[in-house]
PDB file of C-alpha atoms and ligand atoms in Angstrom:
ATOM      1  CA  UNK X 687     179.776 125.316 107.671  1.00 91.00           C
ATOM      2  CA  UNK X 688     183.188 126.845 108.298  1.00 96.00           C
ATOM      3  CA  UNK X 689     185.502 125.104 110.744  1.00 97.00           C
ATOM      4  CA  UNK X 690     186.622 126.298 114.182  1.00 98.00           C
ATOM      5  CA  UNK X 691     189.968 127.991 114.782  1.00 98.00           C
ATOM      6  CA  UNK X 692     191.622 126.922 118.041  1.00 98.00           C
ATOM      7  CA  UNK X 693     194.460 129.054 119.386  1.00 98.00           C
ATOM      8  CA  UNK X 694     196.468 126.602 121.469  1.00 98.00           C
ATOM      9  CA  UNK X 695     198.974 127.654 124.107  1.00 98.00           C
ATOM     10  CA  UNK X 696     201.647 124.969 124.288  1.00 97.00           C
ATOM     11  CA  UNK X 697     203.592 126.362 127.256  1.00 97.00           C
ATOM     12  CA  UNK X 698     207.135 127.768 127.192  1.00 96.00           C
ATOM     13  CA  UNK X 699     209.189 124.708 126.244  1.00 95.00           C
ATOM     14  CA  UNK X 700     208.886 121.745 128.594  1.00 97.00           C
ATOM     15  CA  UNK X 701     206.392 119.376 126.869  1.00 96.00           C
ATOM     16  CA  UNK X 702     205.090 118.374 130.327  1.00 97.00           C
ATOM     17  CA  UNK X 703     203.699 121.898 130.696  1.00 98.00           C
ATOM     18  CA  UNK X 704     201.188 121.302 127.930  1.00 98.00           C
ATOM     19  CA  UNK X 705     197.637 121.313 129.322  1.00 98.00           C
ATOM     20  CA  UNK X 706     195.307 118.288 129.180  1.00 98.00           C
ATOM     21  CA  UNK X 707     192.864 120.461 127.226  1.00 98.00           C
ATOM     22  CA  UNK X 708     195.485 121.343 124.603  1.00 98.00           C
ATOM     23  CA  UNK X 709     196.344 117.653 124.151  1.00 98.00           C
ATOM     24  CA  UNK X 710     192.642 116.765 123.751  1.00 98.00           C
ATOM     25  CA  UNK X 711     192.017 119.440 121.117  1.00 98.00           C
ATOM     26  CA  UNK X 712     195.232 118.568 119.250  1.00 98.00           C
ATOM     27  CA  UNK X 713     194.060 114.964 119.003  1.00 97.00           C
ATOM     28  CA  UNK X 714     190.864 116.063 117.223  1.00 97.00           C
ATOM     29  CA  UNK X 715     191.742 118.889 114.818  1.00 98.00           C
ATOM     30  CA  UNK X 716     192.060 118.257 111.072  1.00 97.00           C
ATOM     31  CA  UNK X 717     194.902 120.694 110.392  1.00 98.00           C
ATOM     32  CA  UNK X 718     197.683 122.254 112.463  1.00 97.00           C
ATOM     33  CA  UNK X 719     199.415 125.552 111.831  1.00 96.00           C
ATOM     34  CA  UNK X 720     202.445 126.853 113.707  1.00 94.00           C
ATOM     35  CA  UNK X 721     204.343 130.099 113.506  1.00 87.00           C
ATOM     36  CA  UNK X 722     207.901 129.824 112.261  1.00 81.00           C
ATOM     37  CA  UNK X 723     210.524 132.505 112.260  1.00 70.00           C
ATOM     38  CA  UNK X 724     211.025 133.431 108.620  1.00 55.00           C
ATOM     39  CA  UNK X 725     214.769 133.332 109.360  1.00 57.00           C
ATOM     40  CA  UNK X 726     215.128 129.675 110.257  1.00 57.00           C
ATOM     41  CA  UNK X 727     211.779 128.050 109.531  1.00 59.00           C
ATOM     42  CA  UNK X 728     211.856 126.337 112.915  1.00 68.00           C
ATOM     43  CA  UNK X 729     208.924 126.027 115.230  1.00 86.00           C
ATOM     44  CA  UNK X 730     209.594 125.172 118.842  1.00 92.00           C
ATOM     45  CA  UNK X 731     205.822 125.064 119.450  1.00 94.00           C
ATOM     46  CA  UNK X 732     205.568 122.256 116.920  1.00 93.00           C
ATOM     47  CA  UNK X 733     208.365 120.315 118.592  1.00 93.00           C
ATOM     48  CA  UNK X 734     206.568 120.576 121.944  1.00 95.00           C
ATOM     49  CA  UNK X 735     203.335 119.007 120.664  1.00 96.00           C
ATOM     50  CA  UNK X 736     204.713 116.543 118.095  1.00 94.00           C
ATOM     51  CA  UNK X 737     203.990 113.437 120.217  1.00 95.00           C
ATOM     52  CA  UNK X 738     200.318 114.421 120.532  1.00 96.00           C
ATOM     53  CA  UNK X 739     199.520 114.927 116.845  1.00 95.00           C
ATOM     54  CA  UNK X 740     197.798 112.238 114.789  1.00 94.00           C
ATOM     55  CA  UNK X 741     200.319 110.895 112.246  1.00 93.00           C
ATOM     56  CA  UNK X 742     198.060 111.820 109.306  1.00 95.00           C
ATOM     57  CA  UNK X 743     197.292 115.415 110.345  1.00 97.00           C
ATOM     58  CA  UNK X 744     198.688 118.048 107.937  1.00 97.00           C
ATOM     59  CA  UNK X 745     201.068 120.478 109.629  1.00 96.00           C
ATOM     60  CA  UNK X 746     201.914 123.825 108.048  1.00 94.00           C
ATOM     61  CA  UNK X 747     204.404 126.389 109.259  1.00 92.00           C
ATOM     62  CA  UNK X 748     203.476 130.029 108.749  1.00 91.00           C
ATOM     63  CA  UNK X 749     206.336 132.482 108.395  1.00 86.00           C
ATOM     64  CA  UNK X 750     205.959 135.636 110.476  1.00 79.00           C
ATOM     65  CA  UNK X 751     208.924 137.954 109.827  1.00 79.00           C
ATOM     66  CA  UNK X 752     210.676 139.316 112.932  1.00 74.00           C
ATOM     67  CA  UNK X 753     210.417 142.963 111.942  1.00 78.00           C
ATOM     68  CA  UNK X 754     208.717 146.177 113.001  1.00 78.00           C
ATOM     69  CA  UNK X 755     208.169 147.135 109.327  1.00 86.00           C
ATOM     70  CA  UNK X 756     204.342 147.473 109.197  1.00 86.00           C
ATOM     71  CA  UNK X 757     204.076 146.758 105.448  1.00 88.00           C
ATOM     72  CA  UNK X 758     206.111 143.558 105.621  1.00 86.00           C
ATOM     73  CA  UNK X 759     204.143 142.435 108.685  1.00 84.00           C
ATOM     74  CA  UNK X 760     200.780 143.231 107.115  1.00 88.00           C
ATOM     75  CA  UNK X 761     201.687 141.293 103.946  1.00 89.00           C
ATOM     76  CA  UNK X 762     202.805 138.274 105.987  1.00 87.00           C
ATOM     77  CA  UNK X 763     199.710 138.285 108.208  1.00 88.00           C
ATOM     78  CA  UNK X 764     197.432 138.618 105.208  1.00 92.00           C
ATOM     79  CA  UNK X 765     199.081 135.713 103.373  1.00 93.00           C
ATOM     80  CA  UNK X 766     199.074 133.525 106.505  1.00 94.00           C
ATOM     81  CA  UNK X 767     195.447 134.389 107.226  1.00 96.00           C
ATOM     82  CA  UNK X 768     194.430 133.301 103.712  1.00 97.00           C
ATOM     83  CA  UNK X 769     196.098 129.917 104.182  1.00 97.00           C
ATOM     84  CA  UNK X 770     194.098 129.322 107.368  1.00 98.00           C
ATOM     85  CA  UNK X 771     190.876 130.678 105.798  1.00 98.00           C
ATOM     86  CA  UNK X 772     191.215 128.230 102.929  1.00 98.00           C
ATOM     87  CA  UNK X 773     191.193 125.246 105.348  1.00 98.00           C
ATOM     88  CA  UNK X 774     188.420 126.672 107.565  1.00 98.00           C
ATOM     89  CA  UNK X 775     186.236 127.191 104.493  1.00 97.00           C
ATOM     90  CA  UNK X 776     186.488 123.472 103.767  1.00 97.00           C
ATOM     91  CA  UNK X 777     184.745 122.938 107.134  1.00 97.00           C
ATOM     92  CA  UNK X 778     187.918 121.659 108.853  1.00 97.00           C
ATOM     93  CA  UNK X 779     188.774 122.474 112.463  1.00 98.00           C
ATOM     94  CA  UNK X 780     192.191 124.060 112.711  1.00 98.00           C
ATOM     95  CA  UNK X 781     194.730 124.539 115.532  1.00 98.00           C
ATOM     96  CA  UNK X 782     197.222 127.393 115.617  1.00 97.00           C
ATOM     97  CA  UNK X 783     200.065 126.671 118.064  1.00 96.00           C
ATOM     98  CA  UNK X 784     201.539 129.379 120.245  1.00 94.00           C
ATOM     99  CA  UNK X 785     204.489 129.239 122.592  1.00 95.00           C
ATOM    100  CA  UNK X 786     203.321 130.028 126.133  1.00 97.00           C
ATOM    101  CA  UNK X 787     199.846 131.545 126.128  1.00 98.00           C
ATOM    102  CA  UNK X 788     198.041 132.526 122.894  1.00 97.00           C
ATOM    103  CA  UNK X 789     196.819 135.897 124.179  1.00 98.00           C
ATOM    104  CA  UNK X 790     200.147 137.047 125.660  1.00 98.00           C
ATOM    105  CA  UNK X 791     202.536 138.714 123.171  1.00 95.00           C
ATOM    106  CA  UNK X 792     201.568 136.206 120.512  1.00 93.00           C
ATOM    107  CA  UNK X 793     201.059 136.040 116.743  1.00 90.00           C
ATOM    108  CA  UNK X 794     197.729 134.328 117.481  1.00 94.00           C
ATOM    109  CA  UNK X 795     196.307 137.727 118.489  1.00 95.00           C
ATOM    110  CA  UNK X 796     196.861 139.052 114.937  1.00 91.00           C
ATOM    111  CA  UNK X 797     195.646 135.868 113.319  1.00 94.00           C
ATOM    112  CA  UNK X 798     192.498 135.831 115.463  1.00 96.00           C
ATOM    113  CA  UNK X 799     191.663 139.431 114.488  1.00 96.00           C
ATOM    114  CA  UNK X 800     192.293 138.801 110.802  1.00 95.00           C
ATOM    115  CA  UNK X 801     190.251 135.583 110.720  1.00 97.00           C
ATOM    116  CA  UNK X 802     187.389 137.351 112.494  1.00 96.00           C
ATOM    117  CA  UNK X 803     187.388 140.120 109.842  1.00 96.00           C
ATOM    118  CA  UNK X 804     187.641 137.645 106.984  1.00 96.00           C
ATOM    119  CA  UNK X 805     185.210 134.998 108.303  1.00 97.00           C
ATOM    120  CA  UNK X 806     182.984 136.669 110.923  1.00 96.00           C
ATOM    121  CA  UNK X 807     180.964 133.452 111.334  1.00 92.00           C
ATOM    122  CA  UNK X 808     183.967 131.259 112.145  1.00 95.00           C
ATOM    123  CA  UNK X 809     184.089 130.140 115.757  1.00 98.00           C
ATOM    124  CA  UNK X 810     187.394 131.022 117.469  1.00 98.00           C
ATOM    125  CA  UNK X 811     188.381 129.281 120.710  1.00 98.00           C
ATOM    126  CA  UNK X 812     191.468 129.958 122.780  1.00 98.00           C
ATOM    127  CA  UNK X 813     193.084 127.253 124.912  1.00 98.00           C
ATOM    128  CA  UNK X 814     195.269 129.094 127.440  1.00 98.00           C
ATOM    129  CA  UNK X 815     198.855 128.022 128.029  1.00 98.00           C
ATOM    130  CA  UNK X 816     201.372 128.375 130.836  1.00 98.00           C
ATOM    131  CA  UNK X 817     203.279 131.565 130.074  1.00 98.00           C
ATOM    132  CA  UNK X 818     207.046 131.839 129.900  1.00 98.00           C
ATOM    133  CA  UNK X 819     207.146 134.118 132.924  1.00 98.00           C
ATOM    134  CA  UNK X 820     205.086 131.713 135.055  1.00 98.00           C
ATOM    135  CA  UNK X 821     207.478 128.880 134.196  1.00 98.00           C
ATOM    136  CA  UNK X 822     210.488 131.173 134.721  1.00 98.00           C
ATOM    137  CA  UNK X 823     209.224 132.219 138.165  1.00 98.00           C
ATOM    138  CA  UNK X 824     208.797 128.525 139.017  1.00 98.00           C
ATOM    139  CA  UNK X 825     212.331 127.654 137.831  1.00 98.00           C
ATOM    140  CA  UNK X 826     213.771 130.457 139.969  1.00 98.00           C
ATOM    141  CA  UNK X 827     211.349 130.018 142.905  1.00 98.00           C
ATOM    142  CA  UNK X 828     210.706 133.755 142.719  1.00 98.00           C
ATOM    143  CA  UNK X 829     207.158 134.960 143.488  1.00 98.00           C
ATOM    144  CA  UNK X 830     205.568 137.101 140.765  1.00 98.00           C
ATOM    145  CA  UNK X 831     203.272 138.903 143.218  1.00 98.00           C
ATOM    146  CA  UNK X 832     202.016 138.400 146.742  1.00 97.00           C
ATOM    147  CA  UNK X 833     199.656 140.102 149.195  1.00 97.00           C
ATOM    148  CA  UNK X 834     198.601 143.484 147.838  1.00 97.00           C
ATOM    149  CA  UNK X 835     201.471 143.775 145.365  1.00 98.00           C
ATOM    150  CA  UNK X 836     201.061 144.767 141.747  1.00 98.00           C
ATOM    151  CA  UNK X 837     202.622 143.041 138.766  1.00 98.00           C
ATOM    152  CA  UNK X 838     203.312 144.457 135.284  1.00 98.00           C
ATOM    153  CA  UNK X 839     204.544 142.746 132.132  1.00 98.00           C
ATOM    154  CA  UNK X 840     206.411 144.787 129.525  1.00 97.00           C
ATOM    155  CA  UNK X 841     208.242 144.067 126.300  1.00 96.00           C
ATOM    156  CA  UNK X 842     211.950 144.831 125.987  1.00 95.00           C
ATOM    157  CA  UNK X 843     211.894 144.424 122.208  1.00 92.00           C
ATOM    158  CA  UNK X 844     212.592 148.147 121.769  1.00 91.00           C
ATOM    159  CA  UNK X 845     214.867 148.403 124.832  1.00 90.00           C
ATOM    160  CA  UNK X 846     214.384 148.938 128.555  1.00 86.00           C
ATOM    161  CA  UNK X 847     213.442 152.618 128.553  1.00 89.00           C
ATOM    162  CA  UNK X 848     209.926 151.965 129.910  1.00 91.00           C
ATOM    163  CA  UNK X 849     211.291 150.157 132.956  1.00 93.00           C
ATOM    164  CA  UNK X 850     211.787 153.287 135.068  1.00 90.00           C
ATOM    165  CA  UNK X 851     208.256 154.595 134.579  1.00 92.00           C
ATOM    166  CA  UNK X 852     206.774 151.120 135.217  1.00 96.00           C
ATOM    167  CA  UNK X 853     208.814 150.263 138.310  1.00 95.00           C
ATOM    168  CA  UNK X 854     207.656 153.552 139.879  1.00 94.00           C
ATOM    169  CA  UNK X 855     204.090 152.259 139.953  1.00 96.00           C
ATOM    170  CA  UNK X 856     204.525 148.480 140.103  1.00 98.00           C
ATOM    171  CA  UNK X 857     205.993 146.194 142.772  1.00 98.00           C
ATOM    172  CA  UNK X 858     206.998 143.477 140.314  1.00 98.00           C
ATOM    173  CA  UNK X 859     207.884 143.682 136.624  1.00 98.00           C
ATOM    174  CA  UNK X 860     208.571 141.042 134.009  1.00 98.00           C
ATOM    175  CA  UNK X 861     210.566 142.295 131.064  1.00 98.00           C
ATOM    176  CA  UNK X 862     210.124 139.980 128.086  1.00 97.00           C
ATOM    177  CA  UNK X 863     211.994 139.922 124.752  1.00 95.00           C
ATOM    178  CA  UNK X 864     215.288 140.979 126.323  1.00 96.00           C
ATOM    179  CA  UNK X 865     217.511 139.461 123.628  1.00 94.00           C
ATOM    180  CA  UNK X 866     217.956 142.377 121.228  1.00 93.00           C
ATOM    181  CA  UNK X 867     218.849 145.222 123.581  1.00 95.00           C
ATOM    182  CA  UNK X 868     220.284 143.281 126.509  1.00 97.00           C
ATOM    183  CA  UNK X 869     223.220 145.598 127.432  1.00 96.00           C
ATOM    184  CA  UNK X 870     220.896 148.613 127.320  1.00 96.00           C
ATOM    185  CA  UNK X 871     218.308 146.812 129.469  1.00 97.00           C
ATOM    186  CA  UNK X 872     221.005 145.952 132.047  1.00 97.00           C
ATOM    187  CA  UNK X 873     222.075 149.611 132.075  1.00 96.00           C
ATOM    188  CA  UNK X 874     218.470 150.693 132.767  1.00 96.00           C
ATOM    189  CA  UNK X 875     218.183 148.166 135.603  1.00 97.00           C
ATOM    190  CA  UNK X 876     221.419 149.408 137.169  1.00 96.00           C
ATOM    191  CA  UNK X 877     220.390 153.050 136.788  1.00 95.00           C
ATOM    192  CA  UNK X 878     217.099 152.314 138.561  1.00 95.00           C
ATOM    193  CA  UNK X 879     219.039 150.780 141.481  1.00 95.00           C
ATOM    194  CA  UNK X 880     217.608 147.315 140.851  1.00 97.00           C
ATOM    195  CA  UNK X 881     220.684 145.265 140.031  1.00 96.00           C
ATOM    196  CA  UNK X 882     220.392 143.090 143.157  1.00 97.00           C
ATOM    197  CA  UNK X 883     216.630 142.770 142.654  1.00 98.00           C
ATOM    198  CA  UNK X 884     216.413 141.010 139.330  1.00 98.00           C
ATOM    199  CA  UNK X 885     216.530 137.449 138.097  1.00 98.00           C
ATOM    200  CA  UNK X 886     217.287 136.508 134.490  1.00 98.00           C
ATOM    201  CA  UNK X 887     215.794 133.320 133.031  1.00 98.00           C
ATOM    202  CA  UNK X 888     216.722 131.997 129.607  1.00 98.00           C
ATOM    203  CA  UNK X 889     215.467 128.914 127.703  1.00 97.00           C
ATOM    204  CA  UNK X 890     213.255 127.960 130.617  1.00 97.00           C
ATOM    205  CA  UNK X 891     212.476 124.227 130.560  1.00 97.00           C
ATOM    206  CA  UNK X 892     214.764 123.653 127.561  1.00 96.00           C
ATOM    207  CA  UNK X 893     218.352 122.510 127.002  1.00 96.00           C
ATOM    208  CA  UNK X 894     220.703 125.240 128.162  1.00 96.00           C
ATOM    209  CA  UNK X 895     218.296 126.776 130.711  1.00 98.00           C
ATOM    210  CA  UNK X 896     219.889 129.650 132.648  1.00 98.00           C
ATOM    211  CA  UNK X 897     218.570 131.072 135.927  1.00 98.00           C
ATOM    212  CA  UNK X 898     220.875 133.874 137.036  1.00 98.00           C
ATOM    213  CA  UNK X 899     220.519 136.378 139.883  1.00 98.00           C
ATOM    214  CA  UNK X 900     224.125 137.587 139.847  1.00 98.00           C
ATOM    215  CA  UNK X 901     224.160 140.891 137.963  1.00 98.00           C
ATOM    216  CA  UNK X 902     227.933 140.858 137.391  1.00 98.00           C
ATOM    217  CA  UNK X 903     227.576 137.545 135.512  1.00 98.00           C
ATOM    218  CA  UNK X 904     224.748 138.981 133.409  1.00 98.00           C
ATOM    219  CA  UNK X 905     227.091 141.752 132.285  1.00 97.00           C
ATOM    220  CA  UNK X 906     229.213 139.069 130.604  1.00 96.00           C
ATOM    221  CA  UNK X 907     226.325 138.109 128.286  1.00 95.00           C
ATOM    222  CA  UNK X 908     226.390 140.140 125.083  1.00 87.00           C
ATOM    223  CA  UNK X 909     223.231 138.828 123.488  1.00 92.00           C
ATOM    224  CA  UNK X 910     221.143 136.189 125.246  1.00 96.00           C
ATOM    225  CA  UNK X 911     218.970 133.596 123.544  1.00 95.00           C
ATOM    226  CA  UNK X 912     215.694 134.851 122.031  1.00 93.00           C
ATOM    227  CA  UNK X 913     213.842 132.912 124.756  1.00 96.00           C
ATOM    228  CA  UNK X 914     214.981 135.104 127.644  1.00 97.00           C
ATOM    229  CA  UNK X 915     213.287 137.345 130.180  1.00 98.00           C
ATOM    230  CA  UNK X 916     213.968 139.258 133.368  1.00 98.00           C
ATOM    231  CA  UNK X 917     211.931 139.238 136.579  1.00 98.00           C
ATOM    232  CA  UNK X 918     212.422 142.462 138.577  1.00 98.00           C
ATOM    233  CA  UNK X 919     211.147 142.830 142.145  1.00 98.00           C
ATOM    234  CA  UNK X 920     211.199 146.351 143.570  1.00 97.00           C
ATOM    235  CA  UNK X 921     211.308 145.120 147.186  1.00 96.00           C
ATOM    236  CA  UNK X 922     213.973 142.460 146.594  1.00 95.00           C
ATOM    237  CA  UNK X 923     214.101 138.866 145.471  1.00 94.00           C
ATOM    238  CA  UNK X 924     213.900 137.232 148.911  1.00 81.00           C
TER     239      UNK X 924
HETATM  240  C1  SAM B1593     206.679 136.444 121.285  1.00 59.36           C
HETATM  241  S1  SAM B1593     206.897 136.327 123.014  1.00 59.36           S
HETATM  242  C2  SAM B1593     205.905 134.920 123.385  1.00 59.36           C
HETATM  243  C3  SAM B1593     205.344 134.940 124.784  1.00 59.36           C
HETATM  244  C4  SAM B1593     204.444 133.736 125.056  1.00 59.36           C
HETATM  245  N1  SAM B1593     203.215 133.830 124.311  1.00 59.36           N
HETATM  246  C5  SAM B1593     204.143 133.558 126.533  1.00 59.36           C
HETATM  247  O1  SAM B1593     202.966 133.423 126.905  1.00 59.36           O
HETATM  248  O2  SAM B1593     205.099 133.493 127.333  1.00 59.36           O
HETATM  249  C6  SAM B1593     208.521 135.688 123.081  1.00 59.36           C
HETATM  250  C7  SAM B1593     209.200 136.016 124.405  1.00 59.36           C
HETATM  251  O3  SAM B1593     208.688 135.155 125.421  1.00 59.36           O
HETATM  252  C8  SAM B1593     209.710 134.843 126.357  1.00 59.36           C
HETATM  253  N2  SAM B1593     209.886 133.378 126.368  1.00 59.36           N
HETATM  254  C9  SAM B1593     209.185 132.476 125.677  1.00 59.36           C
HETATM  255  N3  SAM B1593     209.569 131.228 125.976  1.00 59.36           N
HETATM  256  C10 SAM B1593     210.549 131.335 126.899  1.00 59.36           C
HETATM  257  C11 SAM B1593     211.367 130.400 127.613  1.00 59.36           C
HETATM  258  N4  SAM B1593     211.253 129.079 127.424  1.00 59.36           N
HETATM  259  N5  SAM B1593     212.272 130.880 128.512  1.00 59.36           N
HETATM  260  C12 SAM B1593     212.394 132.215 128.726  1.00 59.36           C
HETATM  261  N6  SAM B1593     211.657 133.148 128.065  1.00 59.36           N
HETATM  262  C13 SAM B1593     210.766 132.716 127.168  1.00 59.36           C
HETATM  263  C14 SAM B1593     210.968 135.581 125.890  1.00 59.36           C
HETATM  264  O4  SAM B1593     211.021 136.824 126.546  1.00 59.36           O
HETATM  265  C15 SAM B1593     210.698 135.750 124.407  1.00 59.36           C
HETATM  266  O5  SAM B1593     211.444 136.810 123.849  1.00 59.36           O
END
């Protein structure tokens, strides 16, 4: 019998935003994997759950390179998949930790697909987590959507060029992964006439949290922390 793979959402940073279900599963699994940036080998997801892991449970960090190079990514996902497969094949239940929610812009999505191809009989269960944008909206007391409004989530990893097309058809937009192209994203927001309708949230629930609605102050930030996003409301923040 192969083990079960659990994709566990650990929330965006504040350990109190871990769900009861995640804590229960973490207390039972035989092996824990967490994604680590190949640059610094550090897993925030692991830090969030550390108090809930059994002292004897093996914990492995899997390096996922931060690159768009498809060959490098494919090699990394394949190698990481094999490490998880090896444990599942021993009949052990395994948890893979994800910041926020496992099915929202997460490495778990790739791992889940690869494990399914490699071990079609393995059971895969996802434990949802509070997303970064839900926690950010709470920190800023900014509604994500109300009444009949629509709400769209986009990635800013390649810049903010999609913002204009999206804001045309959506009342509310969350732009994630703003760190790399921040000045360009701010320029797109200004061009779309939205500079007094956005709220920036960085390191939500963590040391150094920033919640900033003042666009002029945002212009002073050259490159924000990796854990940063923008909430944009077409009809205004209030
Ligand atoms: C790879 S995505 C992970 C998203 C995550 N799965 C979720 O459900 O929120 C990483 C992006 O999530 C956002 N993010 C994650 N944690 C955050 C935090 N504590 N504060 C602000 N943004 C955060 C940032 O936009 C960051 O670039």
